[in-house]
Structures are given as C-alpha cells and as structure tokens.
Amino acid sequence: MPPFPVMFKTVSSDCNLDCEYCYYRESLEGTRPRRRIDERLLEQFIPKYMDYVADVGVASMSWQGGEPTLIGLPFFEKVVALQAAYAHRGTAIANSLQTNGVLLNDEWGSFLKRHNWLVGVSLDGPEEIHDQFRKDRGGHGSFERVMQGIDALRRHAVDFNILCVLGPHNVDRPRELMRFFRQQQFTHVQYIPAMAFQALEPEKPPAYLITPEQYGVFLTETFDDWYQNGAPTLSVRIFDNFLQSYAGIPNELCAHSDRCDAGVVLEYDGSAYPCDFYIGLQWQLGNVLDTPLAEIAAGAAKQSFVARKAHLPEACTHCGWLMVCKGGCVRNWTFTPNGPAPDYFCTAYQRLYQHAAERLRDLAGALQNKWRYLDVMETDPHRIKRAGRNDPCPCGSGKKHKHCCASPARDASYVFHQ
Ligand code: SF4
Ligand code: SF4
C-alpha cells in the first residue's frame, strides 16, 4: 500500500493575517462563520488512519490553514496524544505545521520540539518586501511578529523551513532574497509563485501575479546563487528536487513527478479532496466520517484525479526536459477542446533547465560519487583512512581526495549530507 499523507485544513480559511495574494482566504471570506476541526472528528479519524497506515509504517500529517495555530495548542496536544494512543508498533509519525509564525512563542516552541514537528514559516523576504503583502486586517505589516515567532523556534531548536511566496513585490529581487535568507542563517527555503485563483472554484482558470519570464529569470539567478561552485549551503526545494531527478531519485514535488498525487486534503469538517488547489464539490473524495479510508486514498475518484497527468500536453510528450519536468502542475495547464496546453510556467522551467542542466548533472555525479565513498567507508574503512589528501579519491572519480570527497567545501554543503 502506498504512503497516505494527509494535509489538514485545520481552521479552514480562517487567518489572523489578510495577505492580498492568498488563494485560499478569498474563497471563503465572508461566506461562513468561524470554522475549526472538531475534536470529535479527530477522535474518529486518527484511530482509523493509524490502522490504515499500519502496513506501510508511516503516518504523515501536515497541519495547514488558513492559520492553523489559531486553533490553539491544546488541540495539538490532543493530536499527539491520540497519535501515540492509536499508532501501531513501529509506525513512524511525522507531523508538520505550516504557519505565518505570528502566534509562535516559547510554549509553541517547546511543544514543537518535544514532539519533533517540522515547521514551515511563511516569510517573503526582508521587512520592506515582506510587509508589502503580508499584512493584518488593520493594514499593519507582520514582519516583526513573524521574526519573533522564528526566534521562538530557534530558542527551542525546532526544525523549520521558510516558504517564500513570489509576487510582484519580490520576483525581481532574487539575489536580495537569497542574501537575506543567508544572513538570517536559514537552512531551507521554498519559493512558491503566487496565483490568484480560488481553491473552492477549481474550474475557474487561475490568474497569475507574475509572468513566466519573470519567474524564469528569478529561477536562473537564484540557481546561480544557490550553486556555490558545486557545494550549495542553503537548500532551495525546487533545485533539490531537480538534483534528485538527475541523481535518479524520484522527485517529491508533485508538479515534477509522474503522478498528480499530493496525498489527501481534509477540510475542517472531514470532507476529503485530492489536492490543495481542488477544494471543490466536484472533486470531493468523500468524508472521513463515513467513507472508508481505502476509498478516499485509492478509490475511483482519487484514481481519476491522479490519472489526469497520464495524458500530458502534446508539447510535453516530445519535450527534451520531460525527464526532469514531468509536465509541471496540472492546475497550471490550460484545458482546450484539443487537449491540454502546457503549464503556464513552461518557458520558465525551460529557461532554468537550459541554464542549469550541466551543473545539475555535475552535482548529481558528485553526489553519486559520495554515495560510493560512503559505501567504501562502511565496507573498507581502512581504505579511506589510508587515502592521503593528494591520493586519488576512493570514490573512483579520478580526482584528488582533497578536491573530491574530502574537500572542506563539500563537507560544508548540505547536499552531501542528505
Ligand atoms: S518544460 Fe514545458 S513542455 Fe517541457 S515537460 Fe515541462 S511543461 Fe512540458
Ligand atoms: S494539480 Fe498540481 S499541485 Fe495538485 S496534485 Fe496535481 S501537480 Fe500537484
């Protein structure tokens, strides 16, 4: 049975900020009263879920919103208690929280560390950039409060990454963003192009806030900054994923993998959907309160959603970058009577691939050499100890040891420690 990651819309669209570009907020704004996942839903869902994932041994839950921290810490205390009570022996439990960071404090930090949660914090760059879009309802920027939240995570040594939404406010400033993130000593950054569409109206074509040209330039300049002579030190998710593709590891971004499968999204009321961009009745997979999980995870409705990516746009089928691109995100395809047209950002991806392919190939080769080196270290550790700095590297690359697997730059690069 494949893994079954679940993303919870913990408080539906409720949020304590009012970011202009939020695709989820506007769907629901003013249409309904405050919403929260009911604890009774948790009590029913978590035991069933733990039974369902017992075979595969991985329970993966991601808590998003709106702003999930609005539901309060006692709710999440209950989550971990239920998970511990109902997980089968040997099940690995992975929780992640996607937050705007504003409410994070020492209490949250202590909880998140104690239970080993991974946190994603939305931050669009330095204050002057971030505060252009990420404001509260009173129109005040949130930067300072977000940074205080990040400080709380740091005090408790919580693992976190940064999610940076790309819009007109920052897409033309890639170097500045990377410089700021490095100054802050962040270790992992993910860039997401802003799209102005309604998650609850998935049939409406999306509108985009940046052009493919802008995104293409952003990606190439960010790549140059990221590459660091073949020893990157700041993880950028899209490049990590393309590197994995070159190294023969399946890409974990659904947009660049073979299947249109991002797990299952659960709304606050238990209704289930196949993707964060398709929260609409016509795509509903059932409700965890009364639909068997097997049907939600792999029934006909889910299969037909996943299958859409099997019918790629014509241009993708003969594209030289298909191996790494995989056709992009289906939400960004344009559906016409003659079949789908490629991802809106197709030309941005092509620009990046052309620009970066050679270096990605080199880096993937170095990574594969490092894996061979680690094998030797395990099977014949004396061979590594005997190898002098000027000797050929035991990985077999033909380079000197000191310029290859024993190089200090590689030691400092996260790529070689994954
Ligand atoms: S680069 Fe464009 S044409 Fe090529 S696979 Fe990606 S989306 Fe399709
Ligand atoms: S539509 Fe896009 S985001 Fe949704 S599952 Fe498919 S590739 Fe992923």
CSV table of C-alpha atoms and ligand atoms in Angstrom, one decimal:
chain,number,residue,atom,x,y,z
A,1,MET,CA,0.0,0.0,0.0
A,2,PRO,CA,1.4,3.4,-0.9
A,3,PRO,CA,2.0,6.1,1.9
A,4,PHE,CA,-1.1,8.2,2.6
A,5,PRO,CA,0.0,11.7,3.7
A,6,VAL,CA,-2.9,13.9,5.0
A,7,MET,CA,-3.0,17.7,4.9
A,8,PHE,CA,-5.5,19.2,7.3
A,9,LYS,CA,-7.2,22.5,6.7
A,10,THR,CA,-7.1,22.9,10.5
A,11,VAL,CA,-9.2,26.1,10.7
A,12,SER,CA,-10.4,26.1,7.1
A,13,SER,CA,-9.6,29.6,5.7
A,14,ASP,CA,-9.5,31.4,9.0
A,15,CYS,CA,-6.4,33.6,9.4
A,16,ASN,CA,-5.1,36.3,11.5
A,17,LEU,CA,-3.4,37.9,8.5
A,18,ASP,CA,-5.0,39.3,5.4
A,19,CYS,CA,-2.4,38.7,2.7
A,20,GLU,CA,-3.7,40.1,-0.6
A,21,TYR,CA,-2.5,37.1,-2.7
A,22,CYS,CA,-3.9,34.3,-0.6
A,23,TYR,CA,-5.7,31.9,-2.9
A,24,TYR,CA,-7.5,30.1,0.0
A,25,ARG,CA,-8.7,33.0,2.1
A,26,GLU,CA,-10.7,34.7,-0.7
A,27,SER,CA,-12.6,31.5,-1.5
A,28,LEU,CA,-14.4,31.6,1.8
A,29,GLU,CA,-14.2,35.2,3.0
A,30,GLY,CA,-17.5,36.3,4.4
A,31,THR,CA,-19.3,33.2,3.3
A,32,ARG,CA,-19.4,31.4,6.6
A,33,PRO,CA,-18.8,31.6,10.3
A,34,ARG,CA,-15.5,30.7,12.1
A,35,ARG,CA,-14.5,27.0,11.4
A,36,ARG,CA,-12.3,24.6,13.3
A,37,ILE,CA,-11.6,20.9,13.1
A,38,ASP,CA,-13.9,19.4,15.7
A,39,GLU,CA,-12.1,17.3,18.3
A,40,ARG,CA,-14.7,14.5,17.8
A,41,LEU,CA,-13.6,14.3,14.2
A,42,LEU,CA,-10.0,13.8,15.4
A,43,GLU,CA,-11.1,11.1,17.8
A,44,GLN,CA,-12.8,9.2,14.9
A,45,PHE,CA,-10.2,9.8,12.2
A,46,ILE,CA,-6.9,9.2,14.0
A,47,PRO,CA,-7.6,5.6,15.1
A,48,LYS,CA,-8.9,4.7,11.6
A,49,TYR,CA,-5.9,6.4,10.0
A,50,MET,CA,-3.4,4.6,12.2
A,51,ASP,CA,-5.0,1.3,11.3
A,52,TYR,CA,-4.9,2.2,7.7
A,53,VAL,CA,-1.2,3.1,7.6
A,54,ALA,CA,0.0,0.3,9.9
A,55,ASP,CA,1.3,-1.8,6.9
A,56,VAL,CA,3.3,1.0,5.3
A,57,GLY,CA,4.5,2.1,8.8
A,58,VAL,CA,4.4,5.9,8.1
A,59,ALA,CA,1.8,8.3,9.4
A,60,SER,CA,2.3,11.7,7.8
A,61,MET,CA,0.1,14.6,8.9
A,62,SER,CA,0.5,18.2,7.8
A,63,TRP,CA,-1.4,21.0,9.6
A,64,GLN,CA,-2.3,24.0,7.5
A,65,GLY,CA,-4.9,26.6,7.1
A,66,GLY,CA,-5.7,29.5,7.0
A,67,GLU,CA,-3.6,29.8,10.0
A,68,PRO,CA,-3.6,26.6,12.0
A,69,THR,CA,-2.2,28.0,15.2
A,70,LEU,CA,-5.5,29.8,15.7
A,71,ILE,CA,-7.0,26.6,16.9
A,72,GLY,CA,-4.7,26.7,20.0
A,73,LEU,CA,-2.1,24.5,21.5
A,74,PRO,CA,-4.5,22.2,23.4
A,75,PHE,CA,-5.9,21.0,20.1
A,76,PHE,CA,-2.4,19.8,19.0
A,77,GLU,CA,-1.7,18.3,22.5
A,78,LYS,CA,-4.8,16.2,21.8
A,79,VAL,CA,-3.5,15.3,18.3
A,80,VAL,CA,-0.2,13.9,19.6
A,81,ALA,CA,-2.0,12.1,22.5
A,82,LEU,CA,-4.3,10.4,20.0
A,83,GLN,CA,-1.5,9.6,17.7
A,84,ALA,CA,0.5,8.0,20.5
A,85,ALA,CA,-2.5,6.1,21.7
A,86,TYR,CA,-3.5,4.6,18.3
A,87,ALA,CA,-0.3,4.2,16.3
A,88,HIS,CA,0.6,0.6,15.7
A,89,ARG,CA,4.0,-0.5,17.0
A,90,GLY,CA,6.8,0.6,14.6
A,91,THR,CA,4.8,3.3,12.9
A,92,ALA,CA,6.9,6.5,12.2
A,93,ILE,CA,4.8,9.6,12.9
A,94,ALA,CA,5.7,12.7,11.0
A,95,ASN,CA,3.8,16.0,11.7
A,96,SER,CA,4.4,19.3,10.1
A,97,LEU,CA,2.9,22.7,10.7
A,98,GLN,CA,2.6,25.4,8.0
A,99,THR,CA,2.2,28.8,9.7
A,100,ASN,CA,2.6,32.5,9.3
A,101,GLY,CA,4.6,32.5,12.5
A,102,VAL,CA,2.8,35.3,14.2
A,103,LEU,CA,1.5,33.4,17.2
A,104,LEU,CA,4.5,31.3,17.8
A,105,ASN,CA,6.1,31.7,21.3
A,106,ASP,CA,8.0,29.7,23.8
A,107,GLU,CA,5.0,27.4,24.6
A,108,TRP,CA,4.7,26.5,20.9
A,109,GLY,CA,8.4,26.2,20.6
A,110,SER,CA,8.6,23.8,23.5
A,111,PHE,CA,5.7,21.7,22.2
A,112,LEU,CA,7.0,21.5,18.6
A,113,LYS,CA,10.5,20.5,19.7
A,114,ARG,CA,9.2,17.9,22.2
A,115,HIS,CA,7.2,16.2,19.6
A,116,ASN,CA,9.7,16.7,16.8
A,117,TRP,CA,7.5,18.6,14.4
A,118,LEU,CA,8.8,20.2,11.3
A,119,VAL,CA,7.6,23.8,10.8
A,120,GLY,CA,7.2,25.9,7.7
A,121,VAL,CA,7.1,29.6,8.2
A,122,SER,CA,5.8,32.0,5.5
A,123,LEU,CA,8.3,34.9,5.0
A,124,ASP,CA,8.6,36.8,1.8
A,125,GLY,CA,12.0,38.4,2.4
A,126,PRO,CA,13.3,41.4,4.4
A,127,GLU,CA,10.8,43.7,6.1
A,128,GLU,CA,10.3,46.2,3.3
A,129,ILE,CA,9.4,43.3,0.9
A,130,HIS,CA,7.5,41.1,3.3
A,131,ASP,CA,5.3,43.8,4.6
A,132,GLN,CA,4.0,44.9,1.1
A,133,PHE,CA,1.6,41.9,1.0
A,134,ARG,CA,1.7,40.1,4.3
A,135,LYS,CA,-0.4,42.5,6.5
A,136,ASP,CA,-3.1,42.1,9.1
A,137,ARG,CA,-6.6,43.3,8.7
A,138,GLY,CA,-5.6,46.7,10.1
A,139,GLY,CA,-3.1,47.0,7.3
A,140,HIS,CA,0.0,46.6,9.5
A,141,GLY,CA,2.9,44.6,8.3
A,142,SER,CA,3.6,41.3,10.0
A,143,PHE,CA,7.4,41.1,9.6
A,144,GLU,CA,8.4,41.8,13.2
A,145,ARG,CA,5.9,39.4,14.6
A,146,VAL,CA,7.0,36.7,12.2
A,147,MET,CA,10.6,37.2,13.1
A,148,GLN,CA,9.7,37.0,16.8
A,149,GLY,CA,7.9,33.7,16.1
A,150,ILE,CA,11.1,32.4,14.3
A,151,ASP,CA,13.2,33.4,17.3
A,152,ALA,CA,10.9,31.3,19.5
A,153,LEU,CA,11.6,28.3,17.1
A,154,ARG,CA,15.3,29.0,17.3
A,155,ARG,CA,15.3,29.2,21.1
A,156,HIS,CA,13.9,25.7,21.2
A,157,ALA,CA,15.9,24.3,18.3
A,158,VAL,CA,12.8,23.4,16.3
A,159,ASP,CA,13.5,22.3,12.7
A,160,PHE,CA,11.9,24.8,10.3
A,161,ASN,CA,12.0,26.0,6.8
A,162,ILE,CA,10.9,29.2,5.0
A,163,LEU,CA,8.2,29.4,2.5
A,164,CYS,CA,8.6,32.5,0.4
A,165,VAL,CA,5.7,33.4,-1.9
A,166,LEU,CA,6.8,35.1,-5.1
A,167,GLY,CA,4.8,38.0,-6.3
A,168,PRO,CA,5.4,41.4,-7.9
A,169,HIS,CA,6.9,42.5,-4.6
A,170,ASN,CA,9.9,40.2,-4.7
A,171,VAL,CA,10.2,38.3,-8.0
A,172,ASP,CA,12.6,40.8,-9.5
A,173,ARG,CA,14.9,40.6,-6.4
A,174,PRO,CA,16.3,37.1,-6.3
A,175,ARG,CA,19.8,38.0,-5.0
A,176,GLU,CA,18.4,40.1,-2.3
A,177,LEU,CA,16.2,37.3,-1.1
A,178,MET,CA,19.0,34.8,-1.0
A,179,ARG,CA,21.3,37.3,0.7
A,180,PHE,CA,18.6,38.0,3.4
A,181,PHE,CA,17.9,34.3,3.9
A,182,ARG,CA,21.7,33.5,4.2
A,183,GLN,CA,22.1,36.5,6.7
A,184,GLN,CA,19.4,35.0,8.8
A,185,GLN,CA,21.2,31.6,8.7
A,186,PHE,CA,18.1,29.9,7.4
A,187,THR,CA,18.9,26.4,6.1
A,188,HIS,CA,15.9,25.5,3.9
A,189,VAL,CA,13.8,27.8,1.6
A,190,GLN,CA,10.9,27.0,-0.7
A,191,TYR,CA,9.7,29.5,-3.3
A,192,ILE,CA,6.1,29.4,-4.5
A,193,PRO,CA,4.8,31.6,-7.3
A,194,ALA,CA,1.6,33.4,-6.2
A,195,MET,CA,-1.5,32.6,-8.1
A,196,ALA,CA,-4.8,34.5,-7.8
A,197,PHE,CA,-7.3,31.8,-8.0
A,198,GLN,CA,-10.0,30.3,-5.8
A,199,ALA,CA,-9.3,26.9,-4.3
A,200,LEU,CA,-13.1,26.5,-4.0
A,201,GLU,CA,-13.7,27.2,-7.6
A,202,PRO,CA,-11.2,24.9,-9.3
A,203,GLU,CA,-12.9,25.1,-12.7
A,204,LYS,CA,-12.1,28.8,-13.0
A,205,PRO,CA,-8.9,29.4,-14.8
A,206,PRO,CA,-6.2,30.7,-12.4
A,207,ALA,CA,-4.8,34.2,-12.8
A,208,TYR,CA,-1.1,34.7,-12.1
A,209,LEU,CA,0.7,37.6,-10.4
A,210,ILE,CA,4.0,37.0,-12.1
A,211,THR,CA,4.9,36.2,-15.7
A,212,PRO,CA,6.8,33.1,-16.9
A,213,GLU,CA,9.5,35.5,-18.0
A,214,GLN,CA,9.9,36.9,-14.5
A,215,TYR,CA,9.8,33.5,-12.9
A,216,GLY,CA,12.4,32.2,-15.4
A,217,VAL,CA,14.8,35.0,-14.6
A,218,PHE,CA,14.2,34.5,-10.9
A,219,LEU,CA,14.9,30.8,-11.1
A,220,THR,CA,18.1,31.2,-13.1
A,221,GLU,CA,19.5,33.9,-10.9
A,222,THR,CA,18.6,32.1,-7.8
A,223,PHE,CA,20.2,28.9,-9.2
A,224,ASP,CA,23.5,30.8,-9.7
A,225,ASP,CA,23.4,32.0,-6.2
A,226,TRP,CA,22.4,28.6,-4.8
A,227,TYR,CA,25.1,26.5,-6.7
A,228,GLN,CA,28.1,27.9,-4.9
A,229,ASN,CA,30.7,26.2,-7.1
A,230,GLY,CA,29.1,22.8,-6.6
A,231,ALA,CA,28.7,22.9,-2.9
A,232,PRO,CA,25.3,24.5,-2.0
A,233,THR,CA,24.8,25.6,1.6
A,234,LEU,CA,21.3,26.9,1.5
A,235,SER,CA,18.7,24.3,0.5
A,236,VAL,CA,16.2,25.6,-2.2
A,237,ARG,CA,13.5,23.0,-2.6
A,238,ILE,CA,12.9,23.1,-6.3
A,239,PHE,CA,16.7,22.8,-7.0
A,240,ASP,CA,17.0,19.9,-4.5
A,241,ASN,CA,14.2,18.2,-6.4
A,242,PHE,CA,15.7,18.6,-9.8
A,243,LEU,CA,19.0,17.4,-8.4
A,244,GLN,CA,17.3,14.3,-7.1
A,245,SER,CA,15.9,13.7,-10.6
A,246,TYR,CA,19.3,13.9,-12.1
A,247,ALA,CA,20.6,11.6,-9.4
A,248,GLY,CA,17.9,9.0,-10.2
A,249,ILE,CA,15.8,9.7,-7.1
A,250,PRO,CA,12.0,10.2,-7.6
A,251,ASN,CA,11.1,13.9,-7.3
A,252,GLU,CA,8.9,14.6,-4.3
A,253,LEU,CA,7.3,17.7,-5.8
A,254,CYS,CA,4.0,16.5,-7.3
A,255,ALA,CA,4.3,19.2,-10.1
A,256,HIS,CA,7.6,17.5,-11.2
A,257,SER,CA,6.7,13.9,-10.6
A,258,ASP,CA,4.9,11.3,-12.7
A,259,ARG,CA,1.7,11.4,-10.7
A,260,CYS,CA,-0.7,14.2,-9.9
A,261,ASP,CA,-0.8,13.0,-6.3
A,262,ALA,CA,-0.2,15.2,-3.3
A,263,GLY,CA,-1.9,12.9,-0.8
A,264,VAL,CA,-5.3,13.9,0.6
A,265,VAL,CA,-6.5,17.3,1.8
A,266,LEU,CA,-9.0,17.2,4.7
A,267,GLU,CA,-11.2,20.2,5.4
A,268,TYR,CA,-12.2,21.1,8.9
A,269,ASP,CA,-15.5,19.1,8.5
A,270,GLY,CA,-13.8,15.8,7.4
A,271,SER,CA,-14.5,16.3,3.7
A,272,ALA,CA,-11.6,15.0,1.6
A,273,TYR,CA,-10.1,16.4,-1.6
A,274,PRO,CA,-7.2,15.3,-3.8
A,275,CYS,CA,-5.2,18.5,-3.9
A,276,ASP,CA,-4.9,21.8,-2.1
A,277,PHE,CA,-5.9,23.5,-5.4
A,278,TYR,CA,-9.0,21.5,-5.9
A,279,ILE,CA,-11.2,22.1,-2.9
A,280,GLY,CA,-14.5,21.8,-4.8
A,281,LEU,CA,-17.6,19.6,-4.5
A,282,GLN,CA,-16.9,18.1,-7.9
A,283,TRP,CA,-13.5,16.8,-6.7
A,284,GLN,CA,-14.6,15.6,-3.2
A,285,LEU,CA,-13.4,12.1,-2.4
A,286,GLY,CA,-15.8,11.5,0.4
A,287,ASN,CA,-15.8,12.4,4.1
A,288,VAL,CA,-13.6,10.6,6.6
A,289,LEU,CA,-16.5,10.3,8.9
A,290,ASP,CA,-18.4,7.9,6.7
A,291,THR,CA,-16.2,7.0,3.7
A,292,PRO,CA,-13.7,4.1,4.1
A,293,LEU,CA,-10.2,5.5,4.0
A,294,ALA,CA,-9.2,3.0,1.4
A,295,GLU,CA,-11.8,4.6,-0.9
A,296,ILE,CA,-10.6,8.1,-0.1
A,297,ALA,CA,-7.0,7.2,-0.6
A,298,ALA,CA,-7.3,5.0,-3.7
A,299,GLY,CA,-10.9,4.8,-4.9
A,300,ALA,CA,-12.2,5.7,-8.3
A,301,ALA,CA,-12.4,9.4,-7.6
A,302,LYS,CA,-8.8,9.6,-6.5
A,303,GLN,CA,-7.6,7.4,-9.3
A,304,SER,CA,-9.3,9.6,-11.9
A,305,PHE,CA,-7.8,12.7,-10.4
A,306,VAL,CA,-4.3,11.1,-10.4
A,307,ALA,CA,-4.7,9.8,-13.9
A,308,ARG,CA,-5.1,13.3,-15.4
A,309,LYS,CA,-1.4,13.6,-15.5
A,310,ALA,CA,-1.0,10.5,-17.6
A,311,HIS,CA,-2.4,12.5,-20.6
A,312,LEU,CA,0.3,15.1,-20.9
A,313,PRO,CA,0.0,18.2,-23.1
A,314,GLU,CA,1.2,17.3,-26.6
A,315,ALA,CA,4.2,19.7,-26.3
A,316,CYS,CA,5.4,17.8,-23.2
A,317,THR,CA,5.4,14.4,-24.9
A,318,HIS,CA,8.3,15.5,-27.2
A,319,CYS,CA,10.0,17.9,-24.8
A,320,GLY,CA,13.7,17.3,-24.1
A,321,TRP,CA,13.2,18.2,-20.5
A,322,LEU,CA,10.3,15.8,-19.8
A,323,MET,CA,12.6,13.5,-17.7
A,324,VAL,CA,13.1,16.2,-15.1
A,325,CYS,CA,10.0,18.4,-15.6
A,326,LYS,CA,7.3,15.8,-15.9
A,327,GLY,CA,4.8,18.3,-17.3
A,328,GLY,CA,4.6,20.6,-14.4
A,329,CYS,CA,1.4,21.2,-12.3
A,330,VAL,CA,-1.9,20.2,-13.8
A,331,ARG,CA,-3.6,23.2,-12.2
A,332,ASN,CA,-1.4,25.4,-14.4
A,333,TRP,CA,-2.4,23.6,-17.6
A,334,THR,CA,-4.9,25.2,-19.9
A,335,PHE,CA,-7.7,22.8,-20.9
A,336,THR,CA,-8.9,23.3,-24.5
A,337,PRO,CA,-11.1,21.2,-26.8
A,338,ASN,CA,-7.9,20.0,-28.5
A,339,GLY,CA,-6.4,18.8,-25.3
A,340,PRO,CA,-4.4,20.5,-22.5
A,341,ALA,CA,-1.8,23.1,-23.1
A,342,PRO,CA,1.5,23.1,-21.0
A,343,ASP,CA,2.0,24.6,-17.6
A,344,TYR,CA,1.7,28.4,-17.5
A,345,PHE,CA,5.3,28.4,-16.3
A,346,CYS,CA,6.7,26.1,-19.0
A,347,THR,CA,9.0,28.6,-20.5
A,348,ALA,CA,10.3,29.5,-17.0
A,349,TYR,CA,11.2,25.8,-16.4
A,350,GLN,CA,12.8,25.5,-19.9
A,351,ARG,CA,14.9,28.6,-19.2
A,352,LEU,CA,16.1,27.1,-15.9
A,353,TYR,CA,16.8,23.7,-17.4
A,354,GLN,CA,18.9,25.1,-20.2
A,355,HIS,CA,20.8,27.3,-17.7
A,356,ALA,CA,21.3,24.7,-15.0
A,357,ALA,CA,21.3,21.2,-16.6
A,358,GLU,CA,25.1,20.9,-16.9
A,359,ARG,CA,25.8,22.0,-13.4
A,360,LEU,CA,23.0,19.8,-12.0
A,361,ARG,CA,24.4,16.8,-13.9
A,362,ASP,CA,27.9,17.5,-12.4
A,363,LEU,CA,26.4,17.9,-9.0
A,364,ALA,CA,24.4,14.7,-9.3
A,365,GLY,CA,27.6,12.9,-10.4
A,366,ALA,CA,29.5,14.2,-7.4
A,367,LEU,CA,26.6,13.1,-5.2
A,368,GLN,CA,26.7,9.6,-6.6
A,369,ASN,CA,30.5,9.5,-6.1
A,370,LYS,CA,29.9,10.5,-2.5
A,371,TRP,CA,27.4,7.6,-2.1
A,372,ARG,CA,30.1,5.2,-3.4
A,373,TYR,CA,32.6,6.8,-0.9
A,374,LEU,CA,30.2,6.2,1.9
A,375,ASP,CA,29.9,2.5,0.8
A,376,VAL,CA,33.7,2.2,0.9
A,377,MET,CA,33.7,3.8,4.3
A,378,GLU,CA,31.3,1.2,5.5
A,379,THR,CA,32.8,-1.9,3.8
A,380,ASP,CA,36.5,-1.0,3.9
A,381,PRO,CA,37.1,1.9,6.3
A,382,HIS,CA,40.9,1.4,6.2
A,383,ARG,CA,41.0,2.3,2.6
A,384,ILE,CA,39.6,5.7,3.4
A,385,LYS,CA,42.0,6.2,6.3
A,386,ARG,CA,45.0,5.2,4.1
A,387,ALA,CA,44.0,7.7,1.4
A,388,GLY,CA,46.1,10.8,1.6
A,389,ARG,CA,44.8,14.2,0.6
A,390,ASN,CA,46.7,14.1,-2.7
A,391,ASP,CA,45.8,10.5,-3.5
A,392,PRO,CA,43.0,9.6,-5.9
A,393,CYS,CA,39.7,9.8,-4.1
A,394,PRO,CA,38.5,6.3,-3.0
A,395,CYS,CA,35.1,7.1,-4.6
A,396,GLY,CA,36.6,6.4,-8.0
A,397,SER,CA,36.1,9.9,-9.5
A,398,GLY,CA,39.7,10.1,-10.6
A,399,LYS,CA,40.1,13.4,-8.7
A,400,LYS,CA,42.4,14.1,-5.8
A,401,HIS,CA,40.9,13.1,-2.5
A,402,LYS,CA,41.2,16.7,-1.2
A,403,HIS,CA,39.3,18.1,-4.2
A,404,CYS,CA,36.6,15.5,-4.0
A,405,CYS,CA,35.0,13.7,-1.1
A,406,ALA,CA,37.5,15.1,1.5
A,407,SER,CA,37.0,18.6,0.3
A,408,PRO,CA,36.0,21.1,3.1
A,409,ALA,CA,33.5,22.8,0.8
A,410,ARG,CA,31.7,19.5,0.3
A,411,ASP,CA,31.8,18.9,4.0
A,412,ALA,CA,30.1,22.3,4.5
A,413,SER,CA,27.4,21.5,1.9
A,414,TYR,CA,24.0,20.1,2.9
A,415,VAL,CA,23.8,18.3,-0.5
A,416,PHE,CA,26.4,15.8,0.5
A,417,HIS,CA,24.9,15.1,4.0
A,418,GLN,CA,21.4,14.2,3.0
B,1,SF4,S1,9.3,22.2,-19.9
B,1,SF4,FE1,7.3,22.7,-20.7
B,1,SF4,S2,6.9,21.3,-22.4
B,1,SF4,FE2,8.7,20.5,-21.2
B,1,SF4,S3,7.8,19.0,-19.9
B,1,SF4,FE3,7.9,20.9,-18.8
B,1,SF4,S4,5.9,21.9,-19.1
B,1,SF4,FE4,6.1,20.3,-20.6
B,2,SF4,S1,-2.7,19.7,-9.6
B,2,SF4,FE1,-0.6,20.4,-9.3
B,2,SF4,S2,-0.4,20.6,-7.0
B,2,SF4,FE2,-2.3,19.4,-7.4
B,2,SF4,S3,-1.6,17.3,-7.2
B,2,SF4,FE3,-1.5,17.8,-9.4
B,2,SF4,S4,0.6,18.5,-9.8
B,2,SF4,FE4,0.2,18.6,-7.5
